[in-house]
Each structure stands twice: as C-alpha cells, then as structure tokens.
mmCIF file of C-alpha atoms in Angstrom:
data_model
loop_
_atom_site.group_PDB
_atom_site.id
_atom_site.type_symbol
_atom_site.label_atom_id
_atom_site.label_comp_id
_atom_site.label_asym_id
_atom_site.label_seq_id
_atom_site.Cartn_x
_atom_site.Cartn_y
_atom_site.Cartn_z
ATOM 1 C CA UNK A 1 -49.563 15.837 43.124
ATOM 2 C CA UNK A 2 -50.589 18.657 45.429
ATOM 3 C CA UNK A 3 -50.131 17.894 49.131
ATOM 4 C CA UNK A 4 -50.421 20.382 51.948
ATOM 5 C CA UNK A 5 -51.108 20.692 55.632
ATOM 6 C CA UNK A 6 -54.343 22.472 56.539
ATOM 7 C CA UNK A 7 -54.843 24.001 59.977
ATOM 8 C CA UNK A 8 -58.367 24.363 61.359
ATOM 9 C CA UNK A 9 -60.145 24.641 64.699
ATOM 10 C CA UNK A 10 -62.719 22.635 66.608
ATOM 11 C CA UNK A 11 -63.944 23.412 70.139
ATOM 12 C CA UNK A 12 -61.032 25.859 70.613
ATOM 13 C CA UNK A 13 -58.491 23.177 69.676
ATOM 14 C CA UNK A 14 -56.100 23.825 66.805
ATOM 15 C CA UNK A 15 -55.942 20.801 64.508
ATOM 16 C CA UNK A 16 -53.785 20.199 61.427
ATOM 17 C CA UNK A 17 -54.836 17.774 58.712
ATOM 18 C CA UNK A 18 -53.222 16.610 55.479
ATOM 19 C CA UNK A 19 -54.702 17.076 52.001
ATOM 20 C CA UNK A 20 -53.691 15.335 48.771
ATOM 21 C CA UNK A 21 -54.997 15.840 45.235
ATOM 22 C CA UNK A 22 -53.277 14.686 42.057
ATOM 23 C CA UNK A 23 -55.549 16.729 39.766
ATOM 24 C CA UNK A 24 -56.557 19.895 41.637
ATOM 25 C CA UNK A 25 -58.182 21.506 38.589
ATOM 26 C CA UNK A 26 -60.620 18.628 38.051
ATOM 27 C CA UNK A 27 -63.740 18.008 40.149
ATOM 28 C CA UNK A 28 -63.698 14.575 41.805
ATOM 29 C CA UNK A 29 -65.075 12.651 44.784
ATOM 30 C CA UNK A 30 -63.638 13.556 48.178
ATOM 31 C CA UNK A 31 -62.492 11.012 50.750
ATOM 32 C CA UNK A 32 -62.123 11.816 54.446
ATOM 33 C CA UNK A 33 -59.424 9.688 56.105
ATOM 34 C CA UNK A 34 -59.505 9.152 59.878
ATOM 35 C CA UNK A 35 -56.390 8.056 61.739
ATOM 36 C CA UNK A 36 -55.615 5.428 64.338
ATOM 37 C CA UNK A 37 -55.323 6.141 68.057
ATOM 38 C CA UNK A 38 -51.668 7.113 67.496
ATOM 39 C CA UNK A 39 -52.730 10.238 65.622
ATOM 40 C CA UNK A 40 -52.082 11.486 62.111
ATOM 41 C CA UNK A 41 -48.844 9.801 61.044
ATOM 42 C CA UNK A 42 -46.868 8.615 58.019
ATOM 43 C CA UNK A 43 -49.080 5.548 57.582
ATOM 44 C CA UNK A 44 -52.193 7.700 57.233
ATOM 45 C CA UNK A 45 -50.451 10.261 55.007
ATOM 46 C CA UNK A 46 -49.341 7.433 52.698
ATOM 47 C CA UNK A 47 -52.912 6.130 52.459
ATOM 48 C CA UNK A 48 -54.129 9.648 51.710
ATOM 49 C CA UNK A 49 -51.650 10.002 48.843
ATOM 50 C CA UNK A 50 -52.618 6.603 47.459
ATOM 51 C CA UNK A 51 -56.219 7.745 47.241
ATOM 52 C CA UNK A 52 -55.100 10.886 45.398
ATOM 53 C CA UNK A 53 -53.099 8.749 42.975
ATOM 54 C CA UNK A 54 -56.314 6.862 42.210
ATOM 55 C CA UNK A 55 -58.076 10.074 41.264
ATOM 56 C CA UNK A 56 -59.756 11.123 44.502
ATOM 57 C CA UNK A 57 -59.213 14.232 46.614
ATOM 58 C CA UNK A 58 -58.352 13.018 50.112
ATOM 59 C CA UNK A 59 -58.101 14.784 53.447
ATOM 60 C CA UNK A 60 -56.675 13.137 56.557
ATOM 61 C CA UNK A 61 -58.275 14.826 59.542
ATOM 62 C CA UNK A 62 -56.631 15.433 62.895
ATOM 63 C CA UNK A 63 -58.557 14.340 65.987
ATOM 64 C CA UNK A 64 -56.021 15.482 68.590
ATOM 65 C CA UNK A 65 -53.901 18.438 67.576
ATOM 66 C CA UNK A 66 -50.878 16.214 68.243
ATOM 67 C CA UNK A 67 -49.097 13.335 66.510
ATOM 68 C CA UNK A 68 -46.316 10.846 67.044
ATOM 69 C CA UNK A 69 -47.900 9.672 70.279
ATOM 70 C CA UNK A 70 -46.429 6.867 72.357
ATOM 71 C CA UNK A 71 -48.793 4.041 73.269
ATOM 72 C CA UNK A 72 -49.799 5.288 76.764
ATOM 73 C CA UNK A 73 -50.651 8.764 75.435
ATOM 74 C CA UNK A 74 -52.476 7.271 72.439
ATOM 75 C CA UNK A 75 -54.618 5.151 74.751
ATOM 76 C CA UNK A 76 -55.361 8.182 76.928
ATOM 77 C CA UNK A 77 -56.402 10.282 73.933
ATOM 78 C CA UNK A 78 -58.576 7.474 72.584
ATOM 79 C CA UNK A 79 -60.344 7.047 75.908
ATOM 80 C CA UNK A 80 -61.011 10.799 76.058
ATOM 81 C CA UNK A 81 -62.562 10.752 72.571
ATOM 82 C CA UNK A 82 -64.744 7.778 73.422
ATOM 83 C CA UNK A 83 -65.816 9.152 76.813
ATOM 84 C CA UNK A 84 -66.675 12.793 76.064
ATOM 85 C CA UNK A 85 -70.225 12.923 74.691
ATOM 86 C CA UNK A 86 -70.262 14.096 71.086
ATOM 87 C CA UNK A 87 -66.542 14.926 70.917
ATOM 88 C CA UNK A 88 -65.644 12.354 68.271
ATOM 89 C CA UNK A 89 -68.517 13.400 66.030
ATOM 90 C CA UNK A 90 -67.745 17.107 66.456
ATOM 91 C CA UNK A 91 -64.140 16.644 65.368
ATOM 92 C CA UNK A 92 -65.158 14.343 62.532
ATOM 93 C CA UNK A 93 -67.648 16.957 61.321
ATOM 94 C CA UNK A 94 -64.950 19.631 61.481
ATOM 95 C CA UNK A 95 -62.631 17.533 59.331
ATOM 96 C CA UNK A 96 -65.420 16.770 56.883
ATOM 97 C CA UNK A 97 -66.078 20.499 56.547
ATOM 98 C CA UNK A 98 -62.436 21.085 55.641
ATOM 99 C CA UNK A 99 -62.571 18.357 52.982
ATOM 100 C CA UNK A 100 -65.699 19.693 51.312
ATOM 101 C CA UNK A 101 -64.322 23.257 51.306
ATOM 102 C CA UNK A 102 -61.349 22.314 49.117
ATOM 103 C CA UNK A 103 -61.338 23.274 45.427
ATOM 104 C CA UNK A 104 -61.896 20.284 43.189
ATOM 105 C CA UNK A 105 -63.942 18.302 45.729
ATOM 106 C CA UNK A 106 -67.386 17.233 44.546
ATOM 107 C CA UNK A 107 -69.478 17.895 47.645
ATOM 108 C CA UNK A 108 -72.186 15.562 46.367
ATOM 109 C CA UNK A 109 -69.798 12.604 46.183
ATOM 110 C CA UNK A 110 -67.920 11.992 49.410
ATOM 111 C CA UNK A 111 -66.918 9.061 51.603
ATOM 112 C CA UNK A 112 -65.303 8.535 54.995
ATOM 113 C CA UNK A 113 -62.767 5.842 55.777
ATOM 114 C CA UNK A 114 -60.764 5.110 58.901
ATOM 115 C CA UNK A 115 -58.221 2.817 60.487
ATOM 116 C CA UNK A 116 -58.676 1.382 64.008
ATOM 117 C CA UNK A 117 -60.113 4.326 65.959
ATOM 118 C CA UNK A 118 -60.677 5.994 62.595
ATOM 119 C CA UNK A 119 -63.204 3.334 61.642
ATOM 120 C CA UNK A 120 -65.292 4.391 64.631
ATOM 121 C CA UNK A 121 -64.913 7.994 63.456
ATOM 122 C CA UNK A 122 -66.123 7.188 59.927
ATOM 123 C CA UNK A 123 -69.117 5.319 61.286
ATOM 124 C CA UNK A 124 -69.984 8.188 63.642
ATOM 125 C CA UNK A 125 -70.163 10.527 60.647
ATOM 126 C CA UNK A 126 -72.665 8.187 59.034
ATOM 127 C CA UNK A 127 -74.646 7.928 62.280
ATOM 128 C CA UNK A 128 -74.622 11.710 62.568
ATOM 129 C CA UNK A 129 -76.162 12.226 59.145
ATOM 130 C CA UNK A 130 -73.143 13.562 57.250
ATOM 131 C CA UNK A 131 -73.818 13.290 53.491
ATOM 132 C CA UNK A 132 -71.152 10.641 52.899
ATOM 133 C CA UNK A 133 -72.073 7.932 50.429
ATOM 134 C CA UNK A 134 -70.192 5.265 52.356
ATOM 135 C CA UNK A 135 -68.334 4.727 55.625
ATOM 136 C CA UNK A 136 -65.451 2.242 55.618
ATOM 137 C CA UNK A 137 -63.502 0.886 58.585
ATOM 138 C CA UNK A 138 -60.252 -1.084 58.551
ATOM 139 C CA UNK A 139 -59.861 -3.092 61.786
ATOM 140 C CA UNK A 140 -62.208 -0.658 63.564
ATOM 141 C CA UNK A 141 -63.458 -0.886 67.079
ATOM 142 C CA UNK A 142 -67.206 -1.486 67.054
ATOM 143 C CA UNK A 143 -67.992 -0.011 70.469
ATOM 144 C CA UNK A 144 -69.939 3.259 70.221
ATOM 145 C CA UNK A 145 -68.587 6.459 71.799
ATOM 146 C CA UNK A 146 -70.506 8.419 74.405
ATOM 147 C CA UNK A 147 -73.277 10.515 72.910
ATOM 148 C CA UNK A 148 -73.342 8.529 69.667
ATOM 149 C CA UNK A 149 -76.352 9.705 67.624
ATOM 150 C CA UNK A 150 -79.202 7.399 66.661
ATOM 151 C CA UNK A 151 -80.228 8.940 63.360
ATOM 152 C CA UNK A 152 -80.988 6.864 60.266
ATOM 153 C CA UNK A 153 -77.860 5.690 58.432
ATOM 154 C CA UNK A 154 -78.078 6.506 54.744
ATOM 155 C CA UNK A 155 -74.459 5.784 53.863
ATOM 156 C CA UNK A 156 -73.416 2.291 52.826
ATOM 157 C CA UNK A 157 -71.357 0.782 55.651
ATOM 158 C CA UNK A 158 -68.352 -1.530 55.242
ATOM 159 C CA UNK A 159 -66.466 -2.660 58.339
ATOM 160 C CA UNK A 160 -63.564 -5.141 57.979
ATOM 161 C CA UNK A 161 -61.956 -6.844 60.962
ATOM 162 C CA UNK A 162 -59.819 -9.862 61.784
ATOM 163 C CA UNK A 163 -61.556 -12.681 63.585
ATOM 164 C CA UNK A 164 -58.644 -12.780 66.054
ATOM 165 C CA UNK A 165 -58.846 -9.053 66.891
ATOM 166 C CA UNK A 166 -58.772 -8.820 70.705
ATOM 167 C CA UNK A 167 -60.296 -5.327 70.599
ATOM 168 C CA UNK A 168 -63.490 -6.456 68.855
ATOM 169 C CA UNK A 169 -65.116 -9.255 70.869
ATOM 170 C CA UNK A 170 -68.090 -11.207 69.485
ATOM 171 C CA UNK A 171 -70.464 -9.199 71.691
ATOM 172 C CA UNK A 172 -69.420 -5.974 69.932
ATOM 173 C CA UNK A 173 -69.916 -7.592 66.516
ATOM 174 C CA UNK A 174 -73.400 -8.699 67.535
ATOM 175 C CA UNK A 175 -74.313 -5.238 68.841
ATOM 176 C CA UNK A 176 -73.084 -3.635 65.622
ATOM 177 C CA UNK A 177 -75.124 -6.062 63.493
ATOM 178 C CA UNK A 178 -78.226 -5.462 65.607
ATOM 179 C CA UNK A 179 -77.878 -1.692 65.232
ATOM 180 C CA UNK A 180 -77.435 -1.896 61.468
ATOM 181 C CA UNK A 181 -80.433 -4.213 61.127
ATOM 182 C CA UNK A 182 -82.612 -2.022 63.328
ATOM 183 C CA UNK A 183 -81.744 1.012 61.216
ATOM 184 C CA UNK A 184 -82.231 -0.937 57.960
ATOM 185 C CA UNK A 185 -78.803 0.206 56.816
ATOM 186 C CA UNK A 186 -76.961 -1.104 53.768
ATOM 187 C CA UNK A 187 -74.113 -2.728 55.699
ATOM 188 C CA UNK A 188 -71.353 -5.301 55.506
ATOM 189 C CA UNK A 189 -69.123 -6.794 58.190
ATOM 190 C CA UNK A 190 -66.202 -8.824 56.819
ATOM 191 C CA UNK A 191 -64.141 -11.148 59.006
ATOM 192 C CA UNK A 192 -60.641 -12.127 57.908
ATOM 193 C CA UNK A 193 -59.826 -15.540 59.351
ATOM 194 C CA UNK A 194 -56.667 -15.826 61.439
ATOM 195 C CA UNK A 195 -56.087 -12.057 61.318
ATOM 196 C CA UNK A 196 -55.656 -9.744 64.294
ATOM 197 C CA UNK A 197 -55.827 -6.021 64.988
ATOM 198 C CA UNK A 198 -54.069 -3.297 62.943
ATOM 199 C CA UNK A 199 -53.598 -5.617 59.964
ATOM 200 C CA UNK A 200 -53.060 -2.742 57.494
ATOM 201 C CA UNK A 201 -50.126 -1.163 59.325
ATOM 202 C CA UNK A 202 -46.641 -2.718 58.945
ATOM 203 C CA UNK A 203 -45.583 -0.983 62.163
ATOM 204 C CA UNK A 204 -48.125 -3.007 64.165
ATOM 205 C CA UNK A 205 -45.628 -5.835 64.630
ATOM 206 C CA UNK A 206 -43.345 -3.493 66.606
ATOM 207 C CA UNK A 207 -45.945 -3.119 69.348
ATOM 208 C CA UNK A 208 -45.417 -6.733 70.439
ATOM 209 C CA UNK A 209 -49.023 -6.899 71.649
ATOM 210 C CA UNK A 210 -50.918 -10.212 71.531
ATOM 211 C CA UNK A 211 -53.452 -10.206 68.722
ATOM 212 C CA UNK A 212 -51.847 -7.262 66.892
ATOM 213 C CA UNK A 213 -49.960 -7.620 63.616
ATOM 214 C CA UNK A 214 -49.649 -6.704 59.958
ATOM 215 C CA UNK A 215 -51.249 -9.073 57.441
ATOM 216 C CA UNK A 216 -50.409 -8.381 53.786
ATOM 217 C CA UNK A 217 -53.268 -10.457 52.368
ATOM 218 C CA UNK A 218 -55.911 -8.834 54.573
ATOM 219 C CA UNK A 219 -54.428 -5.407 53.777
ATOM 220 C CA UNK A 220 -54.647 -6.066 50.051
ATOM 221 C CA UNK A 221 -58.116 -7.595 50.147
ATOM 222 C CA UNK A 222 -59.649 -4.929 52.372
ATOM 223 C CA UNK A 223 -58.294 -2.112 50.186
ATOM 224 C CA UNK A 224 -59.788 -3.813 47.108
ATOM 225 C CA UNK A 225 -63.159 -4.122 48.883
ATOM 226 C CA UNK A 226 -63.089 -0.418 49.676
ATOM 227 C CA UNK A 227 -62.312 0.491 46.083
ATOM 228 C CA UNK A 228 -65.096 -1.771 44.827
ATOM 229 C CA UNK A 229 -67.536 0.043 47.094
ATOM 230 C CA UNK A 230 -66.245 3.394 45.850
ATOM 231 C CA UNK A 231 -66.867 2.212 42.297
ATOM 232 C CA UNK A 232 -70.441 1.408 43.289
ATOM 233 C CA UNK A 233 -71.344 4.549 45.213
ATOM 234 C CA UNK A 234 -69.497 6.931 42.890
ATOM 235 C CA UNK A 235 -70.726 5.116 39.784
ATOM 236 C CA UNK A 236 -67.267 4.276 38.454
ATOM 237 C CA UNK A 237 -65.734 7.690 39.185
ATOM 238 C CA UNK A 238 -62.020 8.111 39.723
ATOM 239 C CA UNK A 239 -60.229 4.963 40.839
ATOM 240 C CA UNK A 240 -63.113 2.567 40.336
ATOM 241 C CA UNK A 241 -62.514 -1.004 41.424
ATOM 242 C CA UNK A 242 -58.824 -1.339 40.723
ATOM 243 C CA UNK A 243 -55.676 0.228 42.096
ATOM 244 C CA UNK A 244 -52.497 -0.986 43.676
ATOM 245 C CA UNK A 245 -51.874 -1.767 47.309
ATOM 246 C CA UNK A 246 -48.602 -0.024 48.045
#
C-alpha cells in the first residue's frame, strides 16, 4: 500500500493531509476523510488505510494545520471553524481538490465521509455543490456552521448518530430533517439506541465525558451502512458492500 503525507495550502495556512492507495496504478473511486475536532490523528489514518484496503483511494484532509490537540484546544479550533463564515467549506474544498488531483483517483466517482466534526465537514461539501456522490457522517454534529451554503444537495446523505449523544439534541435532528426535506435530498438519519457520542473511536472512553463512549456494535453497523451506500453510488466498484471492521 502507498501511504504518504501531502502538504497543501488554504487561506495562507499550511495543511498536511494523509493519502492511502493500495493499487496506485488502477483508477478507482476517491474518498475524502474528515477528522474529529482533535485533528488528523491515528484513528483517522487507520480509517483511511482501511478504505484503501477495500480498493478505494482515500485522503484524510487537515482542517487545522495541527494535530494531537488536547481537549481545550480542540474545542477552541472547532468553535473557530463553526464561527468563521465559509471557513469550514473552504478547507473542505481544498482537501477535496488534493484528493481529486491524485493519480488513480476517478474524479467522477468520489465521496466524503467524516467523524464527529468531520461529519459536518462532509455535509458542508454536499451543501456547497462539490461533485461527491455521497456524504457520510459518523456521530456528526448536525448544527450548521456560519455561512453554510443553501444550494441544492445532489449527493446522497447518510448521517448516523447515537440517540444518547449529548451533542446532537432532538432540535438539531429536526432542523436537519427539515432542511433535507426542503431540498428534496436523498437522505438518511440513523439513530443507534443507547449509544452516545464518538462511538467509532476506542479512545473516547478516556475522555470520561458523560454521553461519550466507544460502542463496537454501532461502529461495526455504521461502517457496513457506509459501505453499502458506496456499493450503491459507485455501482459495486471497489469494496462494495462488504469489508471488515478493524
């Protein structure tokens, strides 16, 4: 497998993402991976490699130009992304441009996925009109960032949250559903019963925050749902509907 760091710039900020491709000489769908509020880390790199193992080319973008953030700094960075009009979309677009510029990436077959904050990022790409076939969020926030565009959403949307997630109150779920209905999007919102925030990340338990925690079943099921959607939008290309959940 080919893995490499890729440096790029957005609004005079130097960012460094992570690219993985197990078959660089073959054209394949490209997946943009957006990280949690903690920044690009080992959890996101592992997910990126898993996608490459399934036959996709995957690029984990960098929203900050920094990683390994402690919780207070992560919260501060997240608030800045959500508060600055258009900043999240600009950095998402920059990462998407890096993905589609890589050899072996089929520019006509792309998707965006994200974890926590990254789910908001993936959805912003779809709202902004990026030519992704689907936008997938794992335990995403559903609140919209400042300056969020109101264009038609052509990508299929799959958001998956725990019903005990303290960061996604029922009012945010209702607002998300209303937006998707108003835009006549092809959308899904899955609730995992008894599951909290950050359910895909084994390190979530170390935060000792109420409502946060890893859930192996929700992790496995949400990954399978994503792969099933990939099989649909890419017409059975690459990993299809199967794949492990390491």
